Tab-separated table of C-alpha atoms in Angstrom:
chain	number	residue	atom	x	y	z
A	37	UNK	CA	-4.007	71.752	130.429
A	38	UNK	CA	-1.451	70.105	127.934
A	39	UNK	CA	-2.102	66.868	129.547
A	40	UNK	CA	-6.058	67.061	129.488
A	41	UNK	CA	-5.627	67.774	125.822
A	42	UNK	CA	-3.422	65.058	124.951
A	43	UNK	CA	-5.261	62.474	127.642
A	44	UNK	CA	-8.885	63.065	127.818
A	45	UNK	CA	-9.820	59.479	128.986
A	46	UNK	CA	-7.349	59.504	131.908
A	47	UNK	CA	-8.904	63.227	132.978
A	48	UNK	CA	-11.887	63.838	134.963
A	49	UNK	CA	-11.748	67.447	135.502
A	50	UNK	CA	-9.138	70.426	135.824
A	51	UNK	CA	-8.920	73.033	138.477
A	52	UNK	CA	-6.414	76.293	138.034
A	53	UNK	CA	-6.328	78.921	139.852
A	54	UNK	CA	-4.353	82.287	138.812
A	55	UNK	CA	-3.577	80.445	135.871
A	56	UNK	CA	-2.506	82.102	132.332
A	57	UNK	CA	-1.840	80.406	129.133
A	58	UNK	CA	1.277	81.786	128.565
A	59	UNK	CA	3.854	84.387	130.186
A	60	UNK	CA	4.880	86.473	127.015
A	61	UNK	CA	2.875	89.127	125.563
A	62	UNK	CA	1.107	89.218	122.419
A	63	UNK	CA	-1.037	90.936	119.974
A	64	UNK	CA	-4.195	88.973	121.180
A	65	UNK	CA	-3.374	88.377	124.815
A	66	UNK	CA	-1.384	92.168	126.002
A	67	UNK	CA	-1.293	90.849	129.814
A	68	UNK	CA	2.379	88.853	129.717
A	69	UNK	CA	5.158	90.134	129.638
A	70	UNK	CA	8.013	91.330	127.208
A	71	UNK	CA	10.667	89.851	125.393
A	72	UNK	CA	13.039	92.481	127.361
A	73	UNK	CA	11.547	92.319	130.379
A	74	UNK	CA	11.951	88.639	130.464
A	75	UNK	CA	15.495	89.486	129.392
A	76	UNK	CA	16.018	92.098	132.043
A	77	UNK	CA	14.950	89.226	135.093
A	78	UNK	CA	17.205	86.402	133.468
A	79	UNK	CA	19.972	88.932	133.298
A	80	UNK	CA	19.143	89.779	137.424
A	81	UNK	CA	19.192	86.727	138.528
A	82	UNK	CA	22.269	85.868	137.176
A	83	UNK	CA	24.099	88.908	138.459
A	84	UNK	CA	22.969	87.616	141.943
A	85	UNK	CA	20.195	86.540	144.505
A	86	UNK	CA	16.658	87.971	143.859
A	87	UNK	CA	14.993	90.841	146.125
A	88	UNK	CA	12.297	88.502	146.879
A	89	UNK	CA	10.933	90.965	149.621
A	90	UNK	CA	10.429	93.236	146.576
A	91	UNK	CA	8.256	91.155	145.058
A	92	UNK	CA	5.416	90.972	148.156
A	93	UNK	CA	3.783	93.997	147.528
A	94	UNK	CA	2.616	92.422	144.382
A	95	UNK	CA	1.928	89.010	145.302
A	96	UNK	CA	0.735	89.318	148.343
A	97	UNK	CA	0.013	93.346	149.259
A	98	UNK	CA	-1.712	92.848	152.431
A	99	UNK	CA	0.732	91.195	153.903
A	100	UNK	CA	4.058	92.795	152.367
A	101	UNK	CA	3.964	95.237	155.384
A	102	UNK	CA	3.856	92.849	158.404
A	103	UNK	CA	7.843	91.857	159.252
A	104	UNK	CA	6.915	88.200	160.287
A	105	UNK	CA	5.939	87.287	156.967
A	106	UNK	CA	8.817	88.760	155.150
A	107	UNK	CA	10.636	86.899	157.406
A	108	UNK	CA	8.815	83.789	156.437
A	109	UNK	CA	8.695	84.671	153.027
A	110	UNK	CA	12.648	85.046	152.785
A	111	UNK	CA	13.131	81.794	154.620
A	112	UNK	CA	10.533	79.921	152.475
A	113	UNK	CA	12.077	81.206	148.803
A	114	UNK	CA	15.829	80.379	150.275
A	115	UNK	CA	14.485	76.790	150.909
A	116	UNK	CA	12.299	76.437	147.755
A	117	UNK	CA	14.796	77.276	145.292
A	118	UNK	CA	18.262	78.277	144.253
A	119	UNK	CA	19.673	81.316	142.252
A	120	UNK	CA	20.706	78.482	139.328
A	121	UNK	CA	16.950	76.709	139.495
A	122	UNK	CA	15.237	80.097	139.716
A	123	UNK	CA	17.327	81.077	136.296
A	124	UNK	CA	16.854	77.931	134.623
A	125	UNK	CA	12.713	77.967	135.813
A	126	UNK	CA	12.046	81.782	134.451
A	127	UNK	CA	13.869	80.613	131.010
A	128	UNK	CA	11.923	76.991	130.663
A	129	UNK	CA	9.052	78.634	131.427
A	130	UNK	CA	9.249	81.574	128.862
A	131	UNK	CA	8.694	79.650	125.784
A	132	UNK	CA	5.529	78.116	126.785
A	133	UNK	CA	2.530	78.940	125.327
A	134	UNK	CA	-0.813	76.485	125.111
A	135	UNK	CA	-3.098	79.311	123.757
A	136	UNK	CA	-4.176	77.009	120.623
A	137	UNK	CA	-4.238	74.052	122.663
A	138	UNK	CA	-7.135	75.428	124.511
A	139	UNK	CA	-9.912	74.792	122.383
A	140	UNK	CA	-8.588	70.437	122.803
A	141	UNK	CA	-9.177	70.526	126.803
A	142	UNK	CA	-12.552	68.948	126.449
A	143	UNK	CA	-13.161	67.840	130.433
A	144	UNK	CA	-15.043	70.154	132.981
A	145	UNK	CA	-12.753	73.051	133.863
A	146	UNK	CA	-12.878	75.458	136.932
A	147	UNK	CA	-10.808	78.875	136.367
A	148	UNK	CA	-10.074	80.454	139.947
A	149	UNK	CA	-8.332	84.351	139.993
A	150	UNK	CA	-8.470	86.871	142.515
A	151	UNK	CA	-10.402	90.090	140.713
A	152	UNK	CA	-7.224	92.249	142.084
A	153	UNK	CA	-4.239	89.845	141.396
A	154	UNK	CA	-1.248	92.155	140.556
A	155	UNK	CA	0.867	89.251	139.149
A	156	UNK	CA	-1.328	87.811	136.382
A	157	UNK	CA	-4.086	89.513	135.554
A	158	UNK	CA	-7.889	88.333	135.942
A	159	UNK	CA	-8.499	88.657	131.953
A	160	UNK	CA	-5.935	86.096	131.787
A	161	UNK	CA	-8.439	83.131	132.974
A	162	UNK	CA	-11.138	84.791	131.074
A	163	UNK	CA	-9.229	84.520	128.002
A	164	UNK	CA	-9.074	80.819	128.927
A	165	UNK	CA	-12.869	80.286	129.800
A	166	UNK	CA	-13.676	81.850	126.490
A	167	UNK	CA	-11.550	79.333	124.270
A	168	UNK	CA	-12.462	76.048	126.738
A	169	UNK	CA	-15.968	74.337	125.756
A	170	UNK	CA	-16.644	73.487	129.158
A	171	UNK	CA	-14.578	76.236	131.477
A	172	UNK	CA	-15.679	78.140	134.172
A	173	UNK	CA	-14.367	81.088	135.868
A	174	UNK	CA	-14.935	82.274	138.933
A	175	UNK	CA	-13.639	85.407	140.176
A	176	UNK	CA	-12.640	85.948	143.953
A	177	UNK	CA	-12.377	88.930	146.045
A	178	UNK	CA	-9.150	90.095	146.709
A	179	UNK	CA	-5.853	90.741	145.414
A	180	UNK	CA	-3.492	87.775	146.832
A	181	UNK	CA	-1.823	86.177	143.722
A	182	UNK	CA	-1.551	82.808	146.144
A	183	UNK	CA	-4.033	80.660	146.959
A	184	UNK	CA	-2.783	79.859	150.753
A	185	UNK	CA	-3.493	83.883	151.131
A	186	UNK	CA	-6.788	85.469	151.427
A	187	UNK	CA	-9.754	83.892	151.630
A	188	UNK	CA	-8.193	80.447	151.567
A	189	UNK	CA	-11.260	78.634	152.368
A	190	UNK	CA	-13.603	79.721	149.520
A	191	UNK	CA	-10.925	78.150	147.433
A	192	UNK	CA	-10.900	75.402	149.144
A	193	UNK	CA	-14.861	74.744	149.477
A	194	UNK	CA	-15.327	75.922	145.145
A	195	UNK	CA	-12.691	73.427	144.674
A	196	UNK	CA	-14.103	69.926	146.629
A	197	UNK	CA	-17.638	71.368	145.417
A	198	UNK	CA	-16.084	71.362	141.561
A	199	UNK	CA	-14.495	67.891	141.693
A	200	UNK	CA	-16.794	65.685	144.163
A	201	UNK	CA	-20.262	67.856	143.909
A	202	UNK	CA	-20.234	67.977	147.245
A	203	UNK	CA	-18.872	71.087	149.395
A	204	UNK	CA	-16.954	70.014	152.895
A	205	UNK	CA	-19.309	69.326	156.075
A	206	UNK	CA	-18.923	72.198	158.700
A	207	UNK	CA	-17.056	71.124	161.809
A	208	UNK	CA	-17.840	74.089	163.753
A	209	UNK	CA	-14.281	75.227	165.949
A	210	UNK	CA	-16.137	74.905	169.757
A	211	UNK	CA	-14.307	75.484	172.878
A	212	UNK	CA	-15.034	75.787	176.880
A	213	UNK	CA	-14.995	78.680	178.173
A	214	UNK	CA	-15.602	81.564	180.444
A	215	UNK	CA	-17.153	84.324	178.609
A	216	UNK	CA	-16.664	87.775	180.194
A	217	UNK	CA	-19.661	90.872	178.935
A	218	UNK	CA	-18.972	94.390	180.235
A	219	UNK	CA	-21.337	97.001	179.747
A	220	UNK	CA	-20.743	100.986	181.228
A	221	UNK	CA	-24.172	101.540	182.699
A	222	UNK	CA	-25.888	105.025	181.444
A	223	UNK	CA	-23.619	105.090	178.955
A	224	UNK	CA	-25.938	107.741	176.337
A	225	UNK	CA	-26.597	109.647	179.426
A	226	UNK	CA	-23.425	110.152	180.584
A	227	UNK	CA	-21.954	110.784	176.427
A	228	UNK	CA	-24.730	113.605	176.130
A	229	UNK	CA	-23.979	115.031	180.129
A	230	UNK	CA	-20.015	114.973	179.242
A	231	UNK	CA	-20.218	115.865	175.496
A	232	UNK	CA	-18.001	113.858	172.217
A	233	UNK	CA	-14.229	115.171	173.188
A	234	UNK	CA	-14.785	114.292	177.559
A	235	UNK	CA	-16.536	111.328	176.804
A	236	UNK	CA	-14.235	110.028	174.213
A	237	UNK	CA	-11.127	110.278	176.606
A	238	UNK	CA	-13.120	108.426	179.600
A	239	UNK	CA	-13.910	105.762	176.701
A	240	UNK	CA	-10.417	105.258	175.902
A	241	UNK	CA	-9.310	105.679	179.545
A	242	UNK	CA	-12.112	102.925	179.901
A	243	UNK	CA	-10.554	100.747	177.340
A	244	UNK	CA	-7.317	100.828	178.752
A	245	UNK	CA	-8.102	99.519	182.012
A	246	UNK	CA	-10.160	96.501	180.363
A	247	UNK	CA	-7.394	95.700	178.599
A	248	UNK	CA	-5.215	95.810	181.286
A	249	UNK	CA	-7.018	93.431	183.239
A	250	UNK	CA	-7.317	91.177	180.371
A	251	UNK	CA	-4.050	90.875	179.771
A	252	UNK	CA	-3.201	90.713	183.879
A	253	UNK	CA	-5.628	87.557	184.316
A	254	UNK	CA	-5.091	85.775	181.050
A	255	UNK	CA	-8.284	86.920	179.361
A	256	UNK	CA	-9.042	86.919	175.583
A	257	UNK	CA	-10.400	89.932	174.269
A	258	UNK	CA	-13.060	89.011	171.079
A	259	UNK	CA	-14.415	92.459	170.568
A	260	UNK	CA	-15.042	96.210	171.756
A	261	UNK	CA	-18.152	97.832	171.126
A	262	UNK	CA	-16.627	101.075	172.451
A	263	UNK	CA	-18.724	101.143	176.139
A	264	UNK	CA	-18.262	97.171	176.295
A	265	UNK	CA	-16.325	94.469	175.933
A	266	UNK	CA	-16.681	90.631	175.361
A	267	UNK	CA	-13.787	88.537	176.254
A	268	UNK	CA	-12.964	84.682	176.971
A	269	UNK	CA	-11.119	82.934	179.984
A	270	UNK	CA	-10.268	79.429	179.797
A	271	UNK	CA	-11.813	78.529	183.448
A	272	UNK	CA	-14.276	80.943	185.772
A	273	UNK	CA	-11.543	81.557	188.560
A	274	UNK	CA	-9.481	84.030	186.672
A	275	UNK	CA	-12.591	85.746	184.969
A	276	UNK	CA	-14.358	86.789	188.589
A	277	UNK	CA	-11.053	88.171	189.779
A	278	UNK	CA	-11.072	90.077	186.432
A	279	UNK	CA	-14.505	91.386	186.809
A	280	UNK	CA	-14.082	92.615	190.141
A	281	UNK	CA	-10.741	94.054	189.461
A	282	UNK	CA	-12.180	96.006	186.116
A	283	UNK	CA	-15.198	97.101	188.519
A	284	UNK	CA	-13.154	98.090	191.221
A	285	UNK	CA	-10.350	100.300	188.767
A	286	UNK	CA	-13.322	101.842	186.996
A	287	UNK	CA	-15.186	103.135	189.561
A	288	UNK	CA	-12.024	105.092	190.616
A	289	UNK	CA	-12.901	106.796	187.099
A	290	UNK	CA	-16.338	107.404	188.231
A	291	UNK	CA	-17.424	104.551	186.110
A	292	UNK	CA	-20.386	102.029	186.728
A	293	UNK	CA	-20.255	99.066	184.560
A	294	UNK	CA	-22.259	95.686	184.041
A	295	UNK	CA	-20.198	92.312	184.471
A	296	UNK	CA	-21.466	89.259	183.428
A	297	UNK	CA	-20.191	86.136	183.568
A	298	UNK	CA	-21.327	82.571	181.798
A	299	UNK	CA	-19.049	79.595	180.979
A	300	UNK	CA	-20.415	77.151	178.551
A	301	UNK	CA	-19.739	76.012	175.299
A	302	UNK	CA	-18.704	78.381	172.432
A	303	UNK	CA	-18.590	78.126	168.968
A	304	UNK	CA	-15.316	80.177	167.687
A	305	UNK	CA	-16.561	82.078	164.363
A	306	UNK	CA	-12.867	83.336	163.069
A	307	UNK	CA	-12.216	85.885	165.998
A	308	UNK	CA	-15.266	86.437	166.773
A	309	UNK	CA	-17.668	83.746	168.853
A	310	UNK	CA	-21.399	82.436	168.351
A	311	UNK	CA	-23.744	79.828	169.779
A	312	UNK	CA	-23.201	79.974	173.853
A	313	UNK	CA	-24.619	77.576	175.878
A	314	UNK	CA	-24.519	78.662	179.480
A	315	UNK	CA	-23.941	75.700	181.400
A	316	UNK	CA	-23.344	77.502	185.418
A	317	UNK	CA	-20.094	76.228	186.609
A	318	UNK	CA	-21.454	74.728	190.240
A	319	UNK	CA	-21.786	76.538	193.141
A	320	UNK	CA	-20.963	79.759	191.271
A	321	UNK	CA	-24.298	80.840	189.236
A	322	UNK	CA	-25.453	84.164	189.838
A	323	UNK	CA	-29.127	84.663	191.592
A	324	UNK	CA	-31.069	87.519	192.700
A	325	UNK	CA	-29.640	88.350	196.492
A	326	UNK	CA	-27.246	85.996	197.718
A	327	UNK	CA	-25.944	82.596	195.120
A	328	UNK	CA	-26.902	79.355	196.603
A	329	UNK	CA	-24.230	77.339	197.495
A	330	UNK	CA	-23.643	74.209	196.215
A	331	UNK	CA	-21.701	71.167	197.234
A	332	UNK	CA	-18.243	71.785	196.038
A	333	UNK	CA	-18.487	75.661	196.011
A	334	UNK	CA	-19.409	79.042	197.457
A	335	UNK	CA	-20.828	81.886	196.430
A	336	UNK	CA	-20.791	85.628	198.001
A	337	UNK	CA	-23.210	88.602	196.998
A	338	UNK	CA	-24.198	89.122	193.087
A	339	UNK	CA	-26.358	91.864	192.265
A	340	UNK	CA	-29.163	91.514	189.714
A	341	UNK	CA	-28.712	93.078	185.865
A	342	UNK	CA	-30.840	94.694	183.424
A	343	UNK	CA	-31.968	91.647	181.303
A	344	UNK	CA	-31.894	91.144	178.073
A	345	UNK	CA	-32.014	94.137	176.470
A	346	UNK	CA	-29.041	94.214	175.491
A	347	UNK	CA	-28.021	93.141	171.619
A	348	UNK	CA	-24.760	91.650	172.526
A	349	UNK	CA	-26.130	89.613	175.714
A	350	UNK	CA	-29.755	88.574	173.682
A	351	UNK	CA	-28.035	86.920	170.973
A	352	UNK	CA	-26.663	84.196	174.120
A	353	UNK	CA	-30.337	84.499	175.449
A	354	UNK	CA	-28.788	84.918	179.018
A	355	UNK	CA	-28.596	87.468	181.797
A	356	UNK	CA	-26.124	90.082	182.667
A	357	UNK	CA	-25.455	90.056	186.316
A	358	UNK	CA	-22.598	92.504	187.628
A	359	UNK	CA	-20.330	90.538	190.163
A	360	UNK	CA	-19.499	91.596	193.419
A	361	UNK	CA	-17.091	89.354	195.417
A	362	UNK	CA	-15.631	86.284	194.289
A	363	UNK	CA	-16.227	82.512	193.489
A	364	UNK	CA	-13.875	80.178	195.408
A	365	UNK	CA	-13.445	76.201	195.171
């Protein structure tokens, strides 16, 4: 800010984000802090290393509670700073204060805060936009005082849009795989026959056994929709022998379920995946009565699905086709 003030001509644009004009309190701007509290820090640090675990649950609350990142978070301040350079950082920086230089930054600004940011409040970068003739702020979900926290890419697309006019070109994340549907057939019949408490243990009996497939064969698990599941493999081989062992356990249970199988290309969508192609791995697509062989493979016995009805299996405009047997090269 000071140096957009002082060197207009040499600045095309500023971009802060979680930024405050100052770090002390005062009669017009009640969000910094105190003489004594400052004070009180200066005088902690001196008497030995910070608790810088202590200080997660206000920079970064979601993530305070998981041990890895403490972990990391120790290791990171240990290797950013010292005891002495923390001391002589929290003292330099108490004195500063650019409040009436803000009216001189005279080049485009964009103000980024998190709404909830614990460590320096929101009003703080509205204070700003209000006192800089060509500031705007925009306010992002969350309460993650860093930037590399959160929603990191909204930052990062506001910020390229803001300086170049021009957000970043999508390079959709797309992978080959097997993807694995499972579907317990009657399912609303067999809820209403069994009632809510019976059928809720033979779901989670259900679930357990997915899983413990999944996790026997190498499988991914994407999502649950409590009677089905949708999961990746990263080649067909390993998938069949899942379906037929997750058939095979089930029906122990007294459980029917739907298997379907397509490998194609996938389009990963955070944890979550989109846009399959079914391409047939050869020799191995599913047809009604017995699978044609083809040239480099065999097929044995699939059994024809119910179609396309449905949600999860329309949106990859394919069919569901429970396996029986296997798929050998």
């Amino acid at each position: 800010m000071l140096f957009a003030a002082t060197y207009p001509e040499r600045t095309r644009a500023v971009v802060t984000f979680a930024a405050s004009p100052t770090t002390v309190a005062a009669d017009d701007y009640p969000w910094g802090s105190s003489s004594e509290q400052r004070e009180w820090l200066l005088t902690a640090i001196k008497r030995g290393p910070p608790d810088v675990a202590g200080l997660l649950p206000r920079v970064a609350p979601r993530e305070s509670a998981d041990p890895a990142f403490r972990h990391w978070w120790r290791m990171f301040y240990q290797s950013a700073t010292t005891a002495p350079e923390a001391y002589d950082g929290v003292a330099s920086l108490g004195p500063v204060d650019i409040r009436r230089l803000l009216g001189s930054v005279r080049v485009p600004t964009l103000l980024l805060h998190r709404t909830g940011d614990q460590w320096v409040d929101v009003r703080a970068s509205r204070y700003m936009a209000e006192r800089i003739p060509d500031a705007s702020v925009v306010e992002l979900a969350g309460d993650d005082h860093f930037p590399f926290l959160g929603d990191q890419d909204a930052v990062v697309v506001l910020t390229q849009e803001f300086l170049t006019g021009a957000g970043p070109v999508s390079d959709p994340d797309r992978m080959l795989a097997t993807v694995l549907f499972t579907d317990i057939v009657d399912s609303t019949r067999q809820a209403a026959e069994l009632g809510d408490r019976r059928w809720h243990r033979l779901l989670e009996e259900h679930q357990q056994v997915v899983r413990r497939q999944l996790a026997r064969f190498r499988g991914r698990e994407i999502k649950t929709t409590g009677d089905g599941f949708l999961a990746t493999f990263d080649g067909p081989a390993r998938a069949i022998r899942c379906a037929d062992a997750i058939r095979t356990e089930l029906r122990e249970l007294g459980l029917e379920v739907r298997v379907g199988l397509h490998t194609g290309e996938c389009e990963l969508l955070g944890d979550d995946i989109g846009g399959l192609r079914c391409t047939p791995p050869r020799g191995c697509w599913p047809r009604r009565g017995r699978a044609r062989s083809g040239a480099r493979g065999r097929s044995r016995t699939w059994l024809p699905g119910p179609g396309l009805h449905s949600p999860t299996v329309a949106a990859t405009r394919s069919r569901v086709f429970p396996s029986r047997g296997s798929c050998s090269r």
